[in-house]
Amino acid sequence: MNDEIAARLKAATGPKGFTEDPTEIAPHLEEWRSKYKGRATLMLKPATTTEVSAVLSICNETSTPIVPQAGNTGLVGGQIPFDGEVLLSLSRLNRIRSVSSDDASMICEAGVILAAAQHAADDNGMLLPLSLAAEGSCTVGGTVSTNAGGVNVLRYGMAREQVLGLEVVLADGRVLDLLRTLRKDNTGYDLKQLFIGAEGTLGVVTAVALKLSPKPAMRCTAFLAVPDVKAALTLLTRVQGATGNLVNAFEIVPRNGLEFVLEHIPGTADPLQAPSPWYVLCEASGAAGLSAAFEGALATALSDGLASDAAIASNETQRAALWKLRESMSEAQKKEGPSLKHDVSVPVSDVAHFIAKGIDAVTAALPGARPVPFGHLGDGNIHFNIQSAKNADMASFLARWDEIARIVHDVVRDFGGSFSAEHGIGVMKRADLARYKSPVELDLMRVLKRTFDPKNILNPGKLVPE
Ligand code: ZN
């Protein structure tokens, strides 16, 4: 980028709207797992949609590539400028434009931190059910642009299902105003869907209209020891039946994963007496009085052998302690050493079979490696992580990432599953996209990319394979 283009971009965002200070830019060039590192010398920080529009029209006119970045919590490298592109931070677009309990909706700008949006909904007696481990730093815009999942998908769906409307700046700077909160709008192509999960390759999301739900009066949370994955799924069916489908989270953790948490995360303790091969964190939410049905279902499950023990939270502190066991899984694995990570899904009925086949295939290729499959059992999304063998050489273990991913993803394909259930594509899974998507799907994705971004300025090199 020459100085003249840089000067025009800086003028478009004003003195507070850019930085060239390497120390201020540095944290935006690396993601938290340190797997990807990029470079950029100019970071723009527009504060309004009009400024984003001005920036993109300059970039388009001058064929200047630009990488949008929200909370920088993505796990597939989609937010990193690898090639000295202009970095576009949405952090100053951080106003909550409206919250309406009558309309059960809220409108947030892209840079609003997800937890702040949750609090604003809560202050209005409503629930924003989007919830994920990164909610303290990820943003509404990033969550929607990547169609994030999280722990409540079972009940409320992915980010896509929470979106009522969008405001998007197109590659040429035009503003596409689809910021409506209508529940019914059957007027042809639903264009907003194209930008959800597009990872900033088709346009830049600047504001989102989100659907809200009534705030539940009661949450029932239990941590259960279960003999196997199949028993866990039968247990889920029982609790759904007893509560009228009010289970919002149903997460599975294997024994070795729990041991990593107990060893590496201060302030955690095993809430159950004896070790078990698997654990489930089950949570239902609804009207006061829900606990009778919830606890009744668990008591029957215990007497039927679907679970061997259960800890039920009786207050918010205990609930937080149980959730900490699940939410600390990634951090505990990081402290245990390097691991190969896979974010996959299969039909719920096939999860038990898939985990068994996946473990066989991986341990045949990597003797001594320690599979730690955990995650969102209720919706079929397993984080199929492989911890290295104890004292294994880190570099040679990590060098096999692509080879092992191929093995895992081929097993996933055999079950009709997805090689990226909730983390997206970014740069990490572009080759998988080329391998596992049909030629017709790939062709249509390329047609869309060329149509929306003919000069390939928006997050080039991400998502869409060459
Ligand atoms: Zn997850």
Tab-separated table of C-alpha atoms and ligand atoms in Angstrom:
chain	number	residue	atom	x	y	z
A	1	MET	CA	0.000	0.000	0.000
A	2	ASN	CA	1.415	3.383	-0.944
A	3	ASP	CA	1.393	6.464	1.268
A	4	GLU	CA	-1.336	8.180	-0.712
A	5	ILE	CA	-3.829	5.345	-0.142
A	6	ALA	CA	-2.875	5.152	3.541
A	7	ALA	CA	-3.432	8.910	3.882
A	8	ARG	CA	-6.891	8.641	2.313
A	9	LEU	CA	-7.854	5.771	4.644
A	10	LYS	CA	-6.631	7.666	7.702
A	11	ALA	CA	-8.526	10.767	6.651
A	12	ALA	CA	-11.690	8.664	6.261
A	13	THR	CA	-11.557	7.460	9.874
A	14	GLY	CA	-10.258	10.641	11.543
A	15	PRO	CA	-7.419	11.068	14.063
A	16	LYS	CA	-8.891	8.623	16.622
A	17	GLY	CA	-9.759	6.095	13.945
A	18	PHE	CA	-6.397	4.594	13.083
A	19	THR	CA	-3.063	3.528	14.529
A	20	GLU	CA	0.343	2.750	13.067
A	21	ASP	CA	1.880	2.031	16.478
A	22	PRO	CA	3.347	-1.502	16.277
A	23	THR	CA	2.810	-2.133	20.003
A	24	GLU	CA	-0.883	-1.255	19.702
A	25	ILE	CA	-1.300	-3.392	16.580
A	26	ALA	CA	0.714	-6.395	17.866
A	27	PRO	CA	-2.036	-8.075	19.967
A	28	HIS	CA	-4.280	-8.057	16.877
A	29	LEU	CA	-1.791	-10.034	14.800
A	30	GLU	CA	-1.776	-13.199	16.887
A	31	GLU	CA	-4.617	-15.403	18.068
A	32	TRP	CA	-4.760	-16.835	21.585
A	33	ARG	CA	-3.501	-20.316	20.723
A	34	SER	CA	-0.476	-18.704	19.004
A	35	LYS	CA	-1.027	-20.939	16.011
A	36	TYR	CA	-1.217	-18.011	13.587
A	37	LYS	CA	0.816	-14.818	13.376
A	38	GLY	CA	0.230	-12.061	10.854
A	39	ARG	CA	1.584	-8.649	9.939
A	40	ALA	CA	0.006	-5.263	9.332
A	41	THR	CA	1.284	-1.710	9.604
A	42	LEU	CA	-2.048	0.133	9.594
A	43	MET	CA	-5.051	-0.643	11.750
A	44	LEU	CA	-8.238	1.326	11.082
A	45	LYS	CA	-10.774	1.815	13.865
A	46	PRO	CA	-13.872	3.408	12.362
A	47	ALA	CA	-16.566	4.484	14.833
A	48	THR	CA	-19.559	4.584	12.475
A	49	THR	CA	-21.072	2.664	9.602
A	50	THR	CA	-20.481	5.718	7.399
A	51	GLU	CA	-16.753	5.530	8.147
A	52	VAL	CA	-16.662	1.799	7.362
A	53	SER	CA	-18.405	2.604	4.093
A	54	ALA	CA	-15.829	5.280	3.232
A	55	VAL	CA	-12.958	2.891	4.045
A	56	LEU	CA	-14.307	0.100	1.867
A	57	SER	CA	-15.022	2.346	-1.095
A	58	ILE	CA	-11.386	3.552	-0.999
A	59	CYS	CA	-10.120	-0.041	-0.668
A	60	ASN	CA	-12.292	-1.171	-3.556
A	61	GLU	CA	-11.303	1.723	-5.815
A	62	THR	CA	-7.598	1.143	-5.128
A	63	SER	CA	-7.754	-2.706	-4.937
A	64	THR	CA	-6.396	-2.581	-1.377
A	65	PRO	CA	-6.989	-5.801	0.589
A	66	ILE	CA	-8.505	-5.443	4.063
A	67	VAL	CA	-9.074	-7.911	6.913
A	68	PRO	CA	-11.985	-7.246	9.299
A	69	GLN	CA	-11.355	-8.216	12.907
A	70	ALA	CA	-13.736	-8.282	15.867
A	71	GLY	CA	-12.716	-9.742	19.263
A	72	ASN	CA	-9.812	-11.783	17.808
A	73	THR	CA	-11.092	-14.963	19.472
A	74	GLY	CA	-11.549	-17.028	16.284
A	75	LEU	CA	-9.821	-20.406	16.216
A	76	VAL	CA	-9.172	-20.902	12.489
A	77	GLY	CA	-7.089	-17.833	11.594
A	78	GLY	CA	-9.895	-16.021	9.762
A	79	GLN	CA	-9.241	-12.718	11.558
A	80	ILE	CA	-5.476	-12.509	10.964
A	81	PRO	CA	-3.899	-10.298	8.244
A	82	PHE	CA	-1.175	-12.608	6.921
A	83	ASP	CA	0.120	-10.466	4.113
A	84	GLY	CA	0.321	-6.900	5.381
A	85	GLU	CA	-3.326	-6.149	4.549
A	86	VAL	CA	-5.061	-3.202	6.198
A	87	LEU	CA	-6.545	-4.379	9.498
A	88	LEU	CA	-10.108	-3.208	10.126
A	89	SER	CA	-11.014	-3.271	13.820
A	90	LEU	CA	-14.732	-2.971	14.562
A	91	SER	CA	-14.102	-2.339	18.279
A	92	ARG	CA	-15.306	1.290	18.243
A	93	LEU	CA	-18.663	0.360	16.716
A	94	ASN	CA	-19.789	-0.579	20.181
A	95	ARG	CA	-23.188	0.963	20.809
A	96	ILE	CA	-26.289	-0.957	21.760
A	97	ARG	CA	-28.808	0.860	19.590
A	98	SER	CA	-31.969	-0.552	21.168
A	99	VAL	CA	-33.380	-3.250	23.444
A	100	SER	CA	-37.099	-4.027	23.376
A	101	SER	CA	-38.769	-6.560	25.633
A	102	ASP	CA	-42.099	-5.972	23.813
A	103	ASP	CA	-40.482	-6.901	20.508
A	104	ALA	CA	-38.134	-9.465	22.149
A	105	SER	CA	-35.243	-8.043	20.172
A	106	MET	CA	-32.158	-5.888	20.449
A	107	ILE	CA	-29.954	-4.072	17.963
A	108	CYS	CA	-26.204	-4.059	18.616
A	109	GLU	CA	-23.329	-2.651	16.628
A	110	ALA	CA	-20.696	-5.159	15.537
A	111	GLY	CA	-18.116	-4.284	18.209
A	112	VAL	CA	-20.382	-4.775	21.236
A	113	ILE	CA	-18.823	-7.426	23.498
A	114	LEU	CA	-21.157	-10.433	23.653
A	115	ALA	CA	-21.257	-10.393	27.479
A	116	ALA	CA	-22.279	-6.694	27.409
A	117	ALA	CA	-25.142	-7.557	25.039
A	118	GLN	CA	-26.193	-10.392	27.389
A	119	HIS	CA	-26.198	-7.979	30.342
A	120	ALA	CA	-28.243	-5.383	28.447
A	121	ALA	CA	-30.837	-8.044	27.582
A	122	ASP	CA	-30.845	-9.221	31.205
A	123	ASP	CA	-31.357	-5.652	32.499
A	124	ASN	CA	-34.512	-5.598	30.372
A	125	GLY	CA	-35.781	-8.890	31.791
A	126	MET	CA	-34.819	-10.848	28.682
A	127	LEU	CA	-32.303	-13.547	27.720
A	128	LEU	CA	-29.802	-13.373	24.851
A	129	PRO	CA	-29.111	-17.101	24.674
A	130	LEU	CA	-25.914	-16.887	22.586
A	131	SER	CA	-23.250	-18.080	25.001
A	132	LEU	CA	-19.709	-19.303	24.462
A	133	ALA	CA	-16.440	-19.550	26.370
A	134	ALA	CA	-15.077	-16.373	24.731
A	135	GLU	CA	-18.131	-14.228	25.533
A	136	GLY	CA	-16.107	-11.824	27.701
A	137	SER	CA	-14.046	-10.728	24.709
A	138	CYS	CA	-15.782	-11.879	21.510
A	139	THR	CA	-18.194	-9.447	19.871
A	140	VAL	CA	-21.677	-9.588	18.425
A	141	GLY	CA	-20.356	-8.845	14.920
A	142	GLY	CA	-17.678	-11.535	15.062
A	143	THR	CA	-20.061	-14.070	16.544
A	144	VAL	CA	-22.514	-13.510	13.702
A	145	SER	CA	-19.880	-13.240	10.940
A	146	THR	CA	-18.546	-16.639	12.006
A	147	ASN	CA	-21.943	-18.155	12.895
A	148	ALA	CA	-20.572	-19.197	16.282
A	149	GLY	CA	-22.135	-22.017	18.298
A	150	GLY	CA	-21.469	-22.507	21.994
A	151	VAL	CA	-23.187	-24.227	24.860
A	152	ASN	CA	-26.845	-23.338	24.209
A	153	VAL	CA	-27.158	-24.492	20.593
A	154	LEU	CA	-29.161	-27.551	21.629
A	155	ARG	CA	-32.028	-25.319	22.769
A	156	TYR	CA	-31.638	-22.060	20.831
A	157	GLY	CA	-29.586	-22.874	17.730
A	158	MET	CA	-26.397	-21.375	16.286
A	159	ALA	CA	-25.780	-17.610	15.989
A	160	ARG	CA	-27.621	-17.698	12.646
A	161	GLU	CA	-30.854	-18.632	14.387
A	162	GLN	CA	-30.640	-15.611	16.708
A	163	VAL	CA	-30.323	-13.103	13.865
A	164	LEU	CA	-33.395	-11.162	12.784
A	165	GLY	CA	-31.614	-8.558	10.684
A	166	LEU	CA	-28.233	-7.171	9.637
A	167	GLU	CA	-26.546	-4.004	8.490
A	168	VAL	CA	-23.668	-4.804	6.145
A	169	VAL	CA	-21.165	-2.672	4.262
A	170	LEU	CA	-20.467	-4.213	0.870
A	171	ALA	CA	-17.046	-4.403	-0.779
A	172	ASP	CA	-17.733	-1.278	-2.860
A	173	GLY	CA	-18.819	0.721	0.187
A	174	ARG	CA	-22.573	0.548	-0.318
A	175	VAL	CA	-24.575	-0.033	2.872
A	176	LEU	CA	-27.019	-2.944	2.729
A	177	ASP	CA	-29.650	-2.118	5.333
A	178	LEU	CA	-31.437	-5.318	6.383
A	179	LEU	CA	-31.721	-4.218	10.002
A	180	ARG	CA	-35.272	-5.378	10.683
A	181	THR	CA	-36.733	-7.311	13.602
A	182	LEU	CA	-39.592	-8.938	11.681
A	183	ARG	CA	-40.429	-12.556	12.490
A	184	LYS	CA	-42.056	-13.046	9.120
A	185	ASP	CA	-40.696	-11.544	5.924
A	186	ASN	CA	-41.155	-13.838	2.969
A	187	THR	CA	-39.913	-11.542	0.222
A	188	GLY	CA	-37.540	-13.558	-1.902
A	189	TYR	CA	-33.875	-14.301	-1.273
A	190	ASP	CA	-32.958	-13.968	2.417
A	191	LEU	CA	-29.758	-12.017	1.700
A	192	LYS	CA	-28.682	-11.609	5.330
A	193	GLN	CA	-28.032	-15.353	5.564
A	194	LEU	CA	-25.165	-15.020	3.070
A	195	PHE	CA	-23.151	-12.805	5.430
A	196	ILE	CA	-23.685	-15.011	8.508
A	197	GLY	CA	-20.738	-17.401	8.690
A	198	ALA	CA	-19.059	-15.744	5.669
A	199	GLU	CA	-16.132	-14.634	7.885
A	200	GLY	CA	-15.999	-11.179	6.357
A	201	THR	CA	-15.392	-12.432	2.824
A	202	LEU	CA	-18.621	-11.045	1.312
A	203	GLY	CA	-19.164	-7.851	3.318
A	204	VAL	CA	-18.506	-6.289	6.711
A	205	VAL	CA	-21.280	-6.691	9.280
A	206	THR	CA	-21.667	-3.381	11.151
A	207	ALA	CA	-24.859	-4.004	13.170
A	208	VAL	CA	-27.096	-6.933	14.095
A	209	ALA	CA	-30.739	-7.257	15.167
A	210	LEU	CA	-30.911	-10.181	17.591
A	211	LYS	CA	-33.811	-12.266	18.800
A	212	LEU	CA	-34.311	-12.380	22.584
A	213	SER	CA	-36.061	-15.001	24.712
A	214	PRO	CA	-37.890	-14.748	28.019
A	215	LYS	CA	-35.493	-14.909	30.946
A	216	PRO	CA	-35.927	-18.284	32.684
A	217	ALA	CA	-36.957	-18.059	36.334
A	218	MET	CA	-35.006	-21.175	37.232
A	219	ARG	CA	-31.940	-23.071	36.079
A	220	CYS	CA	-31.362	-26.709	37.050
A	221	THR	CA	-27.765	-27.843	36.621
A	222	ALA	CA	-26.297	-31.276	37.289
A	223	PHE	CA	-22.943	-32.986	36.796
A	224	LEU	CA	-23.428	-36.713	36.289
A	225	ALA	CA	-21.183	-39.752	36.047
A	226	VAL	CA	-22.307	-41.885	33.094
A	227	PRO	CA	-21.000	-45.290	31.980
A	228	ASP	CA	-20.813	-44.489	28.252
A	229	VAL	CA	-21.910	-42.092	25.500
A	230	LYS	CA	-24.957	-44.154	24.566
A	231	ALA	CA	-26.273	-44.055	28.140
A	232	ALA	CA	-25.690	-40.297	28.152
A	233	LEU	CA	-27.884	-39.869	25.064
A	234	THR	CA	-30.662	-41.993	26.578
A	235	LEU	CA	-30.414	-39.790	29.661
A	236	LEU	CA	-30.828	-36.690	27.458
A	237	THR	CA	-33.997	-38.111	25.899
A	238	ARG	CA	-35.363	-38.817	29.399
A	239	VAL	CA	-34.660	-35.313	30.709
A	240	GLN	CA	-36.070	-33.688	27.543
A	241	GLY	CA	-39.227	-35.762	27.941
A	242	ALA	CA	-39.625	-34.951	31.633
A	243	THR	CA	-39.034	-31.200	31.203
A	244	GLY	CA	-40.803	-30.645	27.868
A	245	ASN	CA	-37.610	-29.997	25.856
A	246	LEU	CA	-36.215	-27.436	28.293
A	247	VAL	CA	-32.625	-28.750	28.300
A	248	ASN	CA	-30.376	-25.898	27.154
A	249	ALA	CA	-26.987	-27.572	27.574
A	250	PHE	CA	-25.863	-31.184	27.495
A	251	GLU	CA	-22.080	-31.407	27.522
A	252	ILE	CA	-19.851	-34.457	27.741
A	253	VAL	CA	-16.394	-34.699	29.344
A	254	PRO	CA	-14.219	-37.849	29.449
A	255	ARG	CA	-12.384	-38.872	32.632
A	256	ASN	CA	-8.939	-37.866	31.314
A	257	GLY	CA	-10.295	-34.405	30.444
A	258	LEU	CA	-11.686	-33.949	33.965
A	259	GLU	CA	-8.319	-35.052	35.396
A	260	PHE	CA	-6.516	-32.367	33.349
A	261	VAL	CA	-8.909	-29.761	34.757
A	262	LEU	CA	-8.497	-30.943	38.363
A	263	GLU	CA	-4.714	-30.961	37.977
A	264	HIS	CA	-4.182	-27.667	36.141
A	265	ILE	CA	-7.051	-25.335	37.051
A	266	PRO	CA	-6.894	-23.860	40.564
A	267	GLY	CA	-10.092	-23.942	42.604
A	268	THR	CA	-11.634	-26.977	40.913
A	269	ALA	CA	-12.687	-30.167	42.680
A	270	ASP	CA	-14.305	-33.432	41.606
A	271	PRO	CA	-17.928	-33.103	42.772
A	272	LEU	CA	-18.477	-36.881	42.682
A	273	GLN	CA	-17.202	-39.749	44.844
A	274	ALA	CA	-15.807	-42.359	42.444
A	275	PRO	CA	-14.128	-41.937	39.046
A	276	SER	CA	-16.263	-42.613	35.958
A	277	PRO	CA	-15.257	-43.030	32.291
A	278	TRP	CA	-17.558	-40.181	31.213
A	279	TYR	CA	-19.348	-37.190	32.704
A	280	VAL	CA	-22.264	-35.102	31.544
A	281	LEU	CA	-23.099	-31.532	32.444
A	282	CYS	CA	-26.844	-31.226	31.988
A	283	GLU	CA	-28.751	-27.973	32.390
A	284	ALA	CA	-32.440	-27.214	31.919
A	285	SER	CA	-34.056	-23.809	32.329
A	286	GLY	CA	-37.628	-22.578	32.570
A	287	ALA	CA	-40.350	-21.599	34.994
A	288	ALA	CA	-40.024	-21.895	38.771
A	289	GLY	CA	-40.890	-25.449	39.773
A	290	LEU	CA	-38.890	-27.026	36.950
A	291	SER	CA	-36.572	-28.709	39.449
A	292	ALA	CA	-39.162	-31.339	40.434
A	293	ALA	CA	-39.353	-32.724	36.877
A	294	PHE	CA	-35.583	-32.352	36.359
A	295	GLU	CA	-34.585	-34.098	39.567
A	296	GLY	CA	-37.259	-36.754	39.099
A	297	ALA	CA	-35.790	-37.648	35.690
A	298	LEU	CA	-32.286	-37.839	37.154
A	299	ALA	CA	-33.454	-40.073	40.027
A	300	THR	CA	-35.034	-42.511	37.556
A	301	ALA	CA	-31.886	-42.445	35.401
A	302	LEU	CA	-29.749	-43.268	38.445
A	303	SER	CA	-31.926	-46.199	39.414
A	304	ASP	CA	-31.921	-47.451	35.791
A	305	GLY	CA	-28.123	-47.374	35.580
A	306	LEU	CA	-27.958	-44.580	32.982
A	307	ALA	CA	-25.872	-42.656	35.502
A	308	SER	CA	-23.938	-43.839	38.564
A	309	ASP	CA	-23.800	-40.578	40.521
A	310	ALA	CA	-24.952	-36.985	40.258
A	311	ALA	CA	-24.137	-33.605	41.789
A	312	ILE	CA	-27.005	-31.127	41.519
A	313	ALA	CA	-26.256	-27.429	42.007
A	314	SER	CA	-28.386	-25.910	44.738
A	315	ASN	CA	-27.188	-22.320	44.297
A	316	GLU	CA	-25.423	-20.081	41.781
A	317	THR	CA	-21.965	-20.687	43.334
A	318	GLN	CA	-22.327	-24.443	42.943
A	319	ARG	CA	-23.653	-23.988	39.420
A	320	ALA	CA	-20.607	-21.887	38.493
A	321	ALA	CA	-18.297	-24.547	39.988
A	322	LEU	CA	-19.884	-27.282	37.857
A	323	TRP	CA	-19.696	-25.133	34.715
A	324	LYS	CA	-16.059	-24.315	35.464
A	325	LEU	CA	-15.210	-28.013	35.073
A	326	ARG	CA	-16.568	-27.918	31.528
A	327	GLU	CA	-15.469	-24.410	30.542
A	328	SER	CA	-11.865	-25.044	31.665
A	329	MET	CA	-11.353	-27.979	29.307
A	330	SER	CA	-9.432	-26.029	26.624
A	331	GLU	CA	-7.244	-24.177	29.107
A	332	ALA	CA	-6.453	-27.375	31.023
A	333	GLN	CA	-5.486	-29.163	27.811
A	334	LYS	CA	-3.230	-26.263	26.860
A	335	LYS	CA	-1.460	-26.588	30.225
A	336	GLU	CA	-1.131	-30.365	29.830
A	337	GLY	CA	0.811	-29.880	26.589
A	338	PRO	CA	0.235	-29.690	22.840
A	339	SER	CA	-2.923	-31.122	21.351
A	340	LEU	CA	-4.363	-31.601	17.890
A	341	LYS	CA	-7.855	-30.133	17.706
A	342	HIS	CA	-10.861	-31.103	15.654
A	343	ASP	CA	-14.272	-29.437	15.802
A	344	VAL	CA	-16.598	-31.966	14.214
A	345	SER	CA	-20.214	-33.022	14.203
A	346	VAL	CA	-22.093	-36.189	13.278
A	347	PRO	CA	-25.766	-37.112	13.624
A	348	VAL	CA	-26.492	-37.322	17.363
A	349	SER	CA	-27.410	-41.004	17.052
A	350	ASP	CA	-23.910	-41.754	15.685
A	351	VAL	CA	-21.774	-39.908	18.244
A	352	ALA	CA	-20.905	-42.997	20.330
A	353	HIS	CA	-19.951	-44.989	17.237
A	354	PHE	CA	-17.985	-42.080	15.769
A	355	ILE	CA	-15.948	-41.539	18.970
A	356	ALA	CA	-15.008	-45.232	19.104
A	357	LYS	CA	-13.972	-45.325	15.422
A	358	GLY	CA	-12.124	-42.014	15.693
A	359	ILE	CA	-10.127	-43.167	18.720
A	360	ASP	CA	-9.181	-46.414	16.936
A	361	ALA	CA	-8.043	-44.581	13.800
A	362	VAL	CA	-6.023	-41.928	15.643
A	363	THR	CA	-4.299	-44.247	18.119
A	364	ALA	CA	-3.316	-46.581	15.261
A	365	ALA	CA	-1.497	-43.663	13.617
A	366	LEU	CA	-0.223	-42.090	16.856
A	367	PRO	CA	0.463	-44.803	19.436
A	368	GLY	CA	0.402	-43.406	22.980
A	369	ALA	CA	-1.538	-40.259	22.034
A	370	ARG	CA	-4.404	-39.443	24.374
A	371	PRO	CA	-7.749	-38.644	22.712
A	372	VAL	CA	-9.916	-36.233	24.726
A	373	PRO	CA	-13.272	-36.104	22.932
A	374	PHE	CA	-15.557	-33.615	24.702
A	375	GLY	CA	-18.172	-30.992	24.037
A	376	HIS	CA	-21.691	-30.468	22.888
A	377	LEU	CA	-23.062	-34.018	22.898
A	378	GLY	CA	-26.653	-32.805	22.782
A	379	ASP	CA	-26.221	-31.394	19.250
A	380	GLY	CA	-23.662	-33.943	17.971
A	381	ASN	CA	-20.699	-31.497	18.043
A	382	ILE	CA	-17.596	-33.079	19.546
A	383	HIS	CA	-14.275	-31.325	20.072
A	384	PHE	CA	-12.213	-34.363	19.144
A	385	ASN	CA	-8.887	-33.255	20.616
A	386	ILE	CA	-5.788	-35.419	20.742
A	387	GLN	CA	-3.339	-34.770	23.538
A	388	SER	CA	0.231	-35.853	22.822
A	389	ALA	CA	1.691	-38.881	24.584
A	390	LYS	CA	3.325	-37.931	27.878
A	391	ASN	CA	6.854	-36.570	27.256
A	392	ALA	CA	6.365	-36.675	23.471
A	393	ASP	CA	8.433	-34.318	21.341
A	394	MET	CA	6.212	-31.274	20.828
A	395	ALA	CA	7.432	-30.255	17.372
A	396	SER	CA	7.199	-33.690	15.776
A	397	PHE	CA	3.749	-34.220	17.326
A	398	LEU	CA	2.401	-30.910	16.027
A	399	ALA	CA	3.973	-31.541	12.620
A	400	ARG	CA	1.428	-34.330	12.142
A	401	TRP	CA	-1.589	-31.997	12.557
A	402	ASP	CA	-2.701	-32.141	8.902
A	403	GLU	CA	-2.162	-35.879	8.573
A	404	ILE	CA	-4.185	-36.650	11.730
A	405	ALA	CA	-6.874	-34.127	10.775
A	406	ARG	CA	-7.290	-35.952	7.477
A	407	ILE	CA	-7.748	-39.251	9.336
A	408	VAL	CA	-10.327	-37.774	11.735
A	409	HIS	CA	-12.201	-35.871	9.025
A	410	ASP	CA	-12.392	-38.932	6.782
A	411	VAL	CA	-14.070	-40.832	9.646
A	412	VAL	CA	-16.410	-37.858	10.100
A	413	ARG	CA	-17.277	-37.915	6.390
A	414	ASP	CA	-18.098	-41.644	6.615
A	415	PHE	CA	-20.773	-40.711	9.173
A	416	GLY	CA	-22.139	-37.910	6.989
A	417	GLY	CA	-20.748	-35.355	9.440
A	418	SER	CA	-19.084	-31.947	9.254
A	419	PHE	CA	-15.342	-31.217	9.546
A	420	SER	CA	-16.152	-27.807	11.061
A	421	ALA	CA	-19.179	-27.835	13.328
A	422	GLU	CA	-18.873	-24.377	14.898
A	423	HIS	CA	-15.401	-22.876	14.403
A	424	GLY	CA	-15.663	-22.055	10.701
A	425	ILE	CA	-13.069	-22.299	7.933
A	426	GLY	CA	-10.617	-19.354	8.065
A	427	VAL	CA	-7.274	-20.519	6.723
A	428	MET	CA	-7.089	-23.669	8.833
A	429	LYS	CA	-9.823	-25.573	7.036
A	430	ARG	CA	-9.687	-24.206	3.490
A	431	ALA	CA	-8.062	-27.386	2.219
A	432	ASP	CA	-10.732	-29.449	3.984
A	433	LEU	CA	-13.412	-27.364	2.307
A	434	ALA	CA	-11.873	-28.169	-1.068
A	435	ARG	CA	-11.679	-31.867	-0.153
A	436	TYR	CA	-15.074	-32.465	1.437
A	437	LYS	CA	-17.463	-30.062	-0.316
A	438	SER	CA	-18.987	-31.136	-3.594
A	439	PRO	CA	-17.823	-29.452	-6.842
A	440	VAL	CA	-21.273	-27.892	-7.175
A	441	GLU	CA	-21.090	-26.315	-3.692
A	442	LEU	CA	-17.549	-25.051	-4.315
A	443	ASP	CA	-18.556	-23.588	-7.655
A	444	LEU	CA	-21.490	-21.701	-6.107
A	445	MET	CA	-19.297	-20.391	-3.263
A	446	ARG	CA	-16.782	-19.017	-5.792
A	447	VAL	CA	-19.583	-17.442	-7.835
A	448	LEU	CA	-20.872	-15.687	-4.692
A	449	LYS	CA	-17.392	-14.466	-3.752
A	450	ARG	CA	-16.789	-13.040	-7.239
A	451	THR	CA	-20.232	-11.419	-7.279
A	452	PHE	CA	-19.979	-9.715	-3.889
A	453	ASP	CA	-16.256	-8.925	-3.987
A	454	PRO	CA	-15.049	-8.866	-7.615
A	455	LYS	CA	-11.677	-7.336	-6.709
A	456	ASN	CA	-11.058	-9.846	-3.900
A	457	ILE	CA	-10.297	-7.155	-1.301
A	458	LEU	CA	-12.358	-8.609	1.577
A	459	ASN	CA	-10.368	-10.980	3.783
A	460	PRO	CA	-8.521	-12.494	0.807
A	461	GLY	CA	-7.126	-16.010	1.220
A	462	LYS	CA	-9.789	-17.007	3.744
A	463	LEU	CA	-12.647	-19.487	3.535
A	464	VAL	CA	-13.074	-19.860	-0.258
A	465	PRO	CA	-10.446	-22.211	-1.762
A	466	GLU	CA	-8.398	-20.977	-4.743
B	1	ZN	ZN	-17.536	-25.665	21.377
